[in-house]
mmCIF file of C-alpha atoms and ligand atoms in Angstrom:
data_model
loop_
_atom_site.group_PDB
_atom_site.id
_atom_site.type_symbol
_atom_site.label_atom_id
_atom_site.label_comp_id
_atom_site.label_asym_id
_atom_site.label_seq_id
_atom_site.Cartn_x
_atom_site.Cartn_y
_atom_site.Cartn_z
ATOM 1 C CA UNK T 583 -12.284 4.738 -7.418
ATOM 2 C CA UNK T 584 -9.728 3.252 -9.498
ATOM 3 C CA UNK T 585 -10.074 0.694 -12.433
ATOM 4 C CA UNK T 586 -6.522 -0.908 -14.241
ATOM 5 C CA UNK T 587 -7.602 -2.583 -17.184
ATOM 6 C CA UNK T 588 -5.608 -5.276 -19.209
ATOM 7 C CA UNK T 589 -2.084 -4.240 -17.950
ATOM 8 C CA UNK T 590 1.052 -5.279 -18.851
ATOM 9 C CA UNK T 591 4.588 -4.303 -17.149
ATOM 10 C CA UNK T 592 8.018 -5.351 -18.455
ATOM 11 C CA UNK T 593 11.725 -4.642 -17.585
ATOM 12 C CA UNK T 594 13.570 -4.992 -20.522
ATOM 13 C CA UNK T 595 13.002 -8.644 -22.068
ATOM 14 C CA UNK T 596 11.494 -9.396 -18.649
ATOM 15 C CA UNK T 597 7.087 -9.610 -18.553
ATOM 16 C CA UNK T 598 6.536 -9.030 -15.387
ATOM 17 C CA UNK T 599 2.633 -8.269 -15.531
ATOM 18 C CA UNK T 600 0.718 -9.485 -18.145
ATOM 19 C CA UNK T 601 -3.261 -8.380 -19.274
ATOM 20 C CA UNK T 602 -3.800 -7.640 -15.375
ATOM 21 C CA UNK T 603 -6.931 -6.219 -14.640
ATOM 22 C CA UNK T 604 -8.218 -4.878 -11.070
ATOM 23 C CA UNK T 605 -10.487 -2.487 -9.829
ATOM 24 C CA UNK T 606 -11.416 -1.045 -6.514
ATOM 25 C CA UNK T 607 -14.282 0.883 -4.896
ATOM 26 C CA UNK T 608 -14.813 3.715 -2.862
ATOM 27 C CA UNK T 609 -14.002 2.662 0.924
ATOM 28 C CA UNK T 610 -12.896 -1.077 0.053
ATOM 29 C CA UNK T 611 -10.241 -3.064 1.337
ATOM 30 C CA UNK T 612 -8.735 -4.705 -1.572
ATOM 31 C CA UNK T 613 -5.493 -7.192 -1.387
ATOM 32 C CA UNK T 614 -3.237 -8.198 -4.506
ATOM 33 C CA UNK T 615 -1.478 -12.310 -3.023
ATOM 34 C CA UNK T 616 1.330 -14.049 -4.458
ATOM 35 C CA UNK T 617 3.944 -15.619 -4.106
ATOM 36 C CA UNK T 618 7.211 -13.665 -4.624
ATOM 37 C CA UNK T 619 8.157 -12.481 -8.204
ATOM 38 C CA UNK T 620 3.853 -12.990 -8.812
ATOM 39 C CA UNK T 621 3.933 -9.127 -9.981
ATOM 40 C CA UNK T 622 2.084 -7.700 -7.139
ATOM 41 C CA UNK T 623 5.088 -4.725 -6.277
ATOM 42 C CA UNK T 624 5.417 -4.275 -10.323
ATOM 43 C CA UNK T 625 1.683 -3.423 -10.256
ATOM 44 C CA UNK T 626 1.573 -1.053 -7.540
ATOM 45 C CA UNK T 627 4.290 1.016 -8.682
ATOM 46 C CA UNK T 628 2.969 1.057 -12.582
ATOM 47 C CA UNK T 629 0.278 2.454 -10.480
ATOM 48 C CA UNK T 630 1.868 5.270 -9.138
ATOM 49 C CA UNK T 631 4.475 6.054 -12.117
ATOM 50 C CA UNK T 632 7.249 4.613 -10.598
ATOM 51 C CA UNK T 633 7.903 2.162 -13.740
ATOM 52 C CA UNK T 634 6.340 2.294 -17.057
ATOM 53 C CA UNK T 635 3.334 0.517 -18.126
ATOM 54 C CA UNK T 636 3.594 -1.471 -21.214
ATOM 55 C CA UNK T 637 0.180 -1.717 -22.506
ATOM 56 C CA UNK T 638 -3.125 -1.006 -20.422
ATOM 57 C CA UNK T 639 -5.607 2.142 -18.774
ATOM 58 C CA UNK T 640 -5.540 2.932 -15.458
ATOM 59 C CA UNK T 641 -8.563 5.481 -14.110
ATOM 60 C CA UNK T 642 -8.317 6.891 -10.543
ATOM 61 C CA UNK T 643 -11.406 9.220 -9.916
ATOM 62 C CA UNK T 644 -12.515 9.671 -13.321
ATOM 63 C CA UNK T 645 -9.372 10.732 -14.078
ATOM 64 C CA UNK T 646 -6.768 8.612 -16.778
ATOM 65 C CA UNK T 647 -3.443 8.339 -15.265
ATOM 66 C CA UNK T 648 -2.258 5.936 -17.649
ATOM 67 C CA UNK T 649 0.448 8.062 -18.570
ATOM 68 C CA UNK T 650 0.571 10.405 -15.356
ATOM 69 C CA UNK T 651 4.156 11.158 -13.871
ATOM 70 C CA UNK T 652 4.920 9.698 -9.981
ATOM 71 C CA UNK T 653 4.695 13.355 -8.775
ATOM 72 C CA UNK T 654 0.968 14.302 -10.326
ATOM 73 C CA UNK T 655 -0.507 10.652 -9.206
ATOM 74 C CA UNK T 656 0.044 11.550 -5.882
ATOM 75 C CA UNK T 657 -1.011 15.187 -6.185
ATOM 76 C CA UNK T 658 -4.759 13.332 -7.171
ATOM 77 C CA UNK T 659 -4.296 11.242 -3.950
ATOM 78 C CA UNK T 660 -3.104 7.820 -4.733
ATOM 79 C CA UNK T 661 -0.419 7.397 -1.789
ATOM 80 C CA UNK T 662 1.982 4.754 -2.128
ATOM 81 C CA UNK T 663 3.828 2.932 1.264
ATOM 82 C CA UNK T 664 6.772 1.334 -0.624
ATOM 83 C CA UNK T 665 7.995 -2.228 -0.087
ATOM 84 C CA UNK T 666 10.939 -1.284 2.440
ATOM 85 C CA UNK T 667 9.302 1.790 3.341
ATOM 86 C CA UNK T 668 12.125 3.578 2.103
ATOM 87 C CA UNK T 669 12.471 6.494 4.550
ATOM 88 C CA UNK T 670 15.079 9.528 4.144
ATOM 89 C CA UNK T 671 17.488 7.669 6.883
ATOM 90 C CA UNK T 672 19.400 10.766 8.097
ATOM 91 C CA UNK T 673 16.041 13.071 8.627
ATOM 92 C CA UNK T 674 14.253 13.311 11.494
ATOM 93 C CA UNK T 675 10.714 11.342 12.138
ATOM 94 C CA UNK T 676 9.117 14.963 11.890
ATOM 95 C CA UNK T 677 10.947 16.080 8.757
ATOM 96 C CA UNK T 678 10.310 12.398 7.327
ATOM 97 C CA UNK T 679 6.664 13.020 8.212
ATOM 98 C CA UNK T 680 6.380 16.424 6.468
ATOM 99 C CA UNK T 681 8.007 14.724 3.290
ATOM 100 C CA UNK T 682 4.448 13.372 2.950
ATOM 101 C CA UNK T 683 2.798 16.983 2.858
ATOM 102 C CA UNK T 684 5.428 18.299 0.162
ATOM 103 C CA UNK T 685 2.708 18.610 -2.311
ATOM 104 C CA UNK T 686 0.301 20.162 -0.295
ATOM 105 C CA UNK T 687 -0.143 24.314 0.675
ATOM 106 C CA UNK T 688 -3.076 24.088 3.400
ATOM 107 C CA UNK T 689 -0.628 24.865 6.730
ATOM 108 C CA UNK T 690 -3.757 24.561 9.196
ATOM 109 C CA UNK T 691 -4.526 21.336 7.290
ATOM 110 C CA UNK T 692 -0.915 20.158 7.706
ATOM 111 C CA UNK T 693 -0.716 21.119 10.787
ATOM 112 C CA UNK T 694 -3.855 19.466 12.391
ATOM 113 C CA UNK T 695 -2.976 16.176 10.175
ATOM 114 C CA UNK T 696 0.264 16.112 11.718
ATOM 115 C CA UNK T 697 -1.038 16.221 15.335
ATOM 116 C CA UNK T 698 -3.262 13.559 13.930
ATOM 117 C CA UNK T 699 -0.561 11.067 12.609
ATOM 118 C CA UNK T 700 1.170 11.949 16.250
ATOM 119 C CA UNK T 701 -2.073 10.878 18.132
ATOM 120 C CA UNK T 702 -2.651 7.862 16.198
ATOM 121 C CA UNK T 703 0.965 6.654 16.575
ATOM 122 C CA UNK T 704 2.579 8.042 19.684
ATOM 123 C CA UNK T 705 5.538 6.196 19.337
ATOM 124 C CA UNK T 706 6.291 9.215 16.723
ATOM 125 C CA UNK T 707 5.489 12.022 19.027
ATOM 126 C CA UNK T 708 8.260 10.315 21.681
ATOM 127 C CA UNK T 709 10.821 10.627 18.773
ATOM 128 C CA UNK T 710 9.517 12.923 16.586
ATOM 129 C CA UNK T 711 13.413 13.987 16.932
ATOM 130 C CA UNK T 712 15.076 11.256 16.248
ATOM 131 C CA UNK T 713 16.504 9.981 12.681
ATOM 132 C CA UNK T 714 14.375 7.287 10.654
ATOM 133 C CA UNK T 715 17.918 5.729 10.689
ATOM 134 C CA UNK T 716 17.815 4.664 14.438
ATOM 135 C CA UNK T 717 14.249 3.465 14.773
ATOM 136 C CA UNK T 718 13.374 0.135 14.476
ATOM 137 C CA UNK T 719 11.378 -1.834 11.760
ATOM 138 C CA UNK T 720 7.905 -1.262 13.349
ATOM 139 C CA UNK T 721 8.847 2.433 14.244
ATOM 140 C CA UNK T 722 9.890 2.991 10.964
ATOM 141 C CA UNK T 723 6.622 1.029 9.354
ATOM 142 C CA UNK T 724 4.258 3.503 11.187
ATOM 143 C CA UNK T 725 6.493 6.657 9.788
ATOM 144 C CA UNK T 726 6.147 5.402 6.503
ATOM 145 C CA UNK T 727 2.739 4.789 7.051
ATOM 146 C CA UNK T 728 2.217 8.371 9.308
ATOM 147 C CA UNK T 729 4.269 9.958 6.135
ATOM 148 C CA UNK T 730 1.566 8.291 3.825
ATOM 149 C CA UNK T 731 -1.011 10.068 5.803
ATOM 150 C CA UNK T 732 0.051 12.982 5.605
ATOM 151 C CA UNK T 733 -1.079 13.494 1.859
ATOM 152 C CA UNK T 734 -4.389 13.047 3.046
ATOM 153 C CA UNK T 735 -4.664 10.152 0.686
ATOM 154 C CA UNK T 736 -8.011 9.076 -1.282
ATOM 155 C CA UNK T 737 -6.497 5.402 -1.899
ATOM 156 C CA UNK T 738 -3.472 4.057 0.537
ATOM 157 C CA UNK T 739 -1.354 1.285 -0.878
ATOM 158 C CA UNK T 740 0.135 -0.695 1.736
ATOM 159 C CA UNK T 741 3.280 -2.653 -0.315
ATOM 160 C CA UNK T 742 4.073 -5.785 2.451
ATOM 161 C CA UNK T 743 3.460 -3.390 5.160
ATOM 162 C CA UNK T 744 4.270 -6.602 7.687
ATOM 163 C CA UNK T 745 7.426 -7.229 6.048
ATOM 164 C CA UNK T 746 10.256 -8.249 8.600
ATOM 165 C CA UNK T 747 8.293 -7.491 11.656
ATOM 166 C CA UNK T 748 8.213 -9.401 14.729
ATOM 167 C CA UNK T 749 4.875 -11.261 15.087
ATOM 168 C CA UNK T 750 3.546 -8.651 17.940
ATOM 169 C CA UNK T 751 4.154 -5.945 15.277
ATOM 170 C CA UNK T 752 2.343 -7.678 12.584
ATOM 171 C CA UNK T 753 -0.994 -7.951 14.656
ATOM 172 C CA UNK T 754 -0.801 -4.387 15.382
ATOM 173 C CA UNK T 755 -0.315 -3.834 11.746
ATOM 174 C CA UNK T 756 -3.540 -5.717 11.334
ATOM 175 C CA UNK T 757 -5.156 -4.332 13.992
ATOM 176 C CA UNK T 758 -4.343 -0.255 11.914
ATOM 177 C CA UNK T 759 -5.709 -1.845 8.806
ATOM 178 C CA UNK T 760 -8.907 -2.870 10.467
ATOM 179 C CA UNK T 761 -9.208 0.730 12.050
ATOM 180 C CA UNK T 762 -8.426 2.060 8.670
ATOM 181 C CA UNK T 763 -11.625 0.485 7.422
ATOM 182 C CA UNK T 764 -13.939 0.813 9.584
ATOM 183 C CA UNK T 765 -12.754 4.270 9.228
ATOM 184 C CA UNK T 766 -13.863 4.208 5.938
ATOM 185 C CA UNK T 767 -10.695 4.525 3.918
ATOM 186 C CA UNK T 768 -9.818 2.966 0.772
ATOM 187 C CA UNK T 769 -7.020 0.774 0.291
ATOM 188 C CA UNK T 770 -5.216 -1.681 -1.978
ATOM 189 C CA UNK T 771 -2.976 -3.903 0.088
ATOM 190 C CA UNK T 772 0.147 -6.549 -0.931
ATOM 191 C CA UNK T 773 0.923 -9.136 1.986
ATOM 192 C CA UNK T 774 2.601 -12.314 1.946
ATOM 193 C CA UNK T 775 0.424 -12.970 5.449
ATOM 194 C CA UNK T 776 -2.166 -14.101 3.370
ATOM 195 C CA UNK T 777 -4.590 -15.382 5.478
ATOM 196 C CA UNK T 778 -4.231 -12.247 7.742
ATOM 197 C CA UNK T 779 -4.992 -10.023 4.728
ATOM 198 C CA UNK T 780 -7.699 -11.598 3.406
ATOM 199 C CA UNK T 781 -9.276 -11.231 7.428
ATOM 200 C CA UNK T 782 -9.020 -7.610 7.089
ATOM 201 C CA UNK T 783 -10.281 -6.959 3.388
ATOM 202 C CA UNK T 784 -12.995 -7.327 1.313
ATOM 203 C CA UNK T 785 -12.205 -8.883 -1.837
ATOM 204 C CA UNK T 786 -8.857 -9.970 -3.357
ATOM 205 C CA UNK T 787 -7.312 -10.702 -6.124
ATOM 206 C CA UNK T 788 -4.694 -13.795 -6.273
ATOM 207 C CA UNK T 789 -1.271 -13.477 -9.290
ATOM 208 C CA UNK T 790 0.750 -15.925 -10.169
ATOM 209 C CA UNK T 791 3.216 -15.361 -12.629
ATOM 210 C CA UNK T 792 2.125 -11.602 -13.776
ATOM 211 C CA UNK T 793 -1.554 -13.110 -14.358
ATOM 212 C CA UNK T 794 -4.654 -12.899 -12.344
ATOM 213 C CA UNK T 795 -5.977 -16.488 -11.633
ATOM 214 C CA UNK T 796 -8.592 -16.015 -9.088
ATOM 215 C CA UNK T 797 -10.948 -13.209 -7.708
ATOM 216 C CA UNK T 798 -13.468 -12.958 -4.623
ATOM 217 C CA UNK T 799 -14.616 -11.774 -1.771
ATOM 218 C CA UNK T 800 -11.974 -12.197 0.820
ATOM 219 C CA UNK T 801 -14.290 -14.439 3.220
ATOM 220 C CA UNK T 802 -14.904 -17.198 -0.321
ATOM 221 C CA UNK T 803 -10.791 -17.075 -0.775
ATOM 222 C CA UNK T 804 -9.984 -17.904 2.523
ATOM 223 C CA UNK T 805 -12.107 -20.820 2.077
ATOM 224 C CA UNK T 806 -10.979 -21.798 -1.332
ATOM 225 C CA UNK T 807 -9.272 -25.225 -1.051
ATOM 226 C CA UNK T 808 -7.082 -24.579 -4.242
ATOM 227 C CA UNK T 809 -6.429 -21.571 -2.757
ATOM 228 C CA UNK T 810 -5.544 -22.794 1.144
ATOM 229 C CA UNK T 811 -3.249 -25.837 -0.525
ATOM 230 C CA UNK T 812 -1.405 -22.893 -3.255
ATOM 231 C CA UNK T 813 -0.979 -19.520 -1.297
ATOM 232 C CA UNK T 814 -1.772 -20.464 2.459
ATOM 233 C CA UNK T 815 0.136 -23.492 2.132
ATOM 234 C CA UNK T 816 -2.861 -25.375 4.292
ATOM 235 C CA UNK T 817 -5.102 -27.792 2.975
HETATM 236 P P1 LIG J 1740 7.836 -9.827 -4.055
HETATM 237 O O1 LIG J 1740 6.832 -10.284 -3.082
HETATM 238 O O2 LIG J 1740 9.087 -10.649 -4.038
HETATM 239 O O3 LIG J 1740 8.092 -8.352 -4.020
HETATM 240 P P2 LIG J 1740 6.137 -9.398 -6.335
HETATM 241 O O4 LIG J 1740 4.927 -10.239 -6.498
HETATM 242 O O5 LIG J 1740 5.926 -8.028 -5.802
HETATM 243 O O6 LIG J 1740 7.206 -10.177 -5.495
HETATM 244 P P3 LIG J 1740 7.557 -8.134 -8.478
HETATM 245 O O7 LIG J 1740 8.566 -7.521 -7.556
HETATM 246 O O8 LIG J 1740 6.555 -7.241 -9.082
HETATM 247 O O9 LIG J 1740 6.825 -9.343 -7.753
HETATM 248 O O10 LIG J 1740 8.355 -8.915 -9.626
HETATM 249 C C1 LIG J 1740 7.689 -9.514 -10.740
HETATM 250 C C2 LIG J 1740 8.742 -10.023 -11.723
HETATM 251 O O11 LIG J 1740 9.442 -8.915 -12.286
HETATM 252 C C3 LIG J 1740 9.793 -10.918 -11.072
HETATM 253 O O12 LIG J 1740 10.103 -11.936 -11.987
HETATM 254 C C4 LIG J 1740 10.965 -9.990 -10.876
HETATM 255 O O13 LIG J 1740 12.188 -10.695 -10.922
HETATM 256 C C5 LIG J 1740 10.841 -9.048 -12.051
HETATM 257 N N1 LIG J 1740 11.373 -7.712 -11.743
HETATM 258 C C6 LIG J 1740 10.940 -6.889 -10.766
HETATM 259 N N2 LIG J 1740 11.636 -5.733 -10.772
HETATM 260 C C7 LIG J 1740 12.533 -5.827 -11.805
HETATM 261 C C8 LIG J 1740 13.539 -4.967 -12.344
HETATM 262 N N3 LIG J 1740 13.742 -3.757 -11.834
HETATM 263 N N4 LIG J 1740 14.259 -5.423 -13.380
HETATM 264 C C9 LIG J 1740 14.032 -6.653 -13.915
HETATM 265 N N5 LIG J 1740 13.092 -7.520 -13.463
HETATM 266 C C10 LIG J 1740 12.348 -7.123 -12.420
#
């Protein structure tokens, strides 16, 4: 479903990415680790347009979107949850929700999605009135998320979706990932909770310093000595 082949991301002077190259399938569970300033965030967003990509090819669907604005990668599907999940503070949950549907014309589809998103998290349907600004982190994780969903995405990025959440919250994040795939969807996921990530995915892909240094299935990684006594900090 989407291949990135040998790419490279700078700001200014600054490489942030260098030759990366990652792919991932249909209905997989794939997770970018790191430690922070590895590259992972730079990545995702080359992904999605949000910076520019100094040398490399990204394919989504058959389609090259190497040089594809923000707006028309997300009209093919690729749905980005930002690091921070950077919500419109002042609108409501619903109006924040709908923000995810802004490319979309199908109002039966947008409307039966939306009851969806309000099913699956019905912390949203109690304050589907209320401003992003007054929820707290977890409420506002599941908006972001809920937001996400409503562009009927074909490939969900999850940027640190446990970020700054209490450890109750973090499970449940856990637990939506694992529903998420036995649901079937496809998703590339960034957590510093590494051992939690690679429980809940398939393969991964481990950075350090802009560079890939080790691939596998998520069950070989999590047994990976260099890898417990490097990113899981266990031995
Ligand atoms: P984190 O977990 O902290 O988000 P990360 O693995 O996602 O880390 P990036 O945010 O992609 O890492 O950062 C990779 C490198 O690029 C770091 O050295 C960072 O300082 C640098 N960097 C990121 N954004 C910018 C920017 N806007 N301008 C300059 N340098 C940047």
């Amino acid at each position: 479903m989407l291949e990135i082949n040998s790419l490279s991301v700078h700001y200014g002077a600054v490489s942030a990415v260098r030759n990366v190259s990652i792919h991932v399938k249909q209905g997989e569970v794939v997770t970018l680790i790191g430690a922070n300033g590895a590259g992972k965030t730079s990545i995702v967003k080359a992904l999605s347009g949000l910076v520019s990509k100094s040398a490399g090819k990204v394919t989504f669907r058959n389609a090259d979107i190497t040089r594809l604005p923000a707006h028309n990668v997300t009209r093919l599907g690729l749905i980005h949850v930002p690091e921070g999940r950077k919500l419109v503070p002042n609108m409501t949950v619903a109006e924040n929700l709908m923000c995810g549907a802004y490319c979309r014309d199908d109002k039966a589809g947008i409307a039966s999605d939306f009851e969806a998103v309000l099913d699956r998290f019905p912390r949203l349907r109690e304050r589907i009135k209320q401003q992003a600004v007054t929820m707290s982190g977890g409420e506002r994780q599941m908006l972001a998320i809920g937001r996400a969903l409503m562009a009927r995405p074909e490939l969900l990025i999850l940027d640190e979706p446990s970020l700054g959440l209490a450890p109750l919250l973090v499970d449940e994040i856990f637990e939506m990932i694992l529903g998420f795939k036995k649901e079937g969807k496809t998703i590339l996921l960034i957590e510093q909770n590494a051992f939690e990530a690679l429980a809940v995915s398939d393969r991964a892909y481990v950075l350090r310093v802009g560079e890939v240094v080790m691939t596998g299935t998520s069950a070989d990684l999590a047994l990976d000595p260099t890898l417990r006594q490097a990113y899981l900090g266990v031995s």
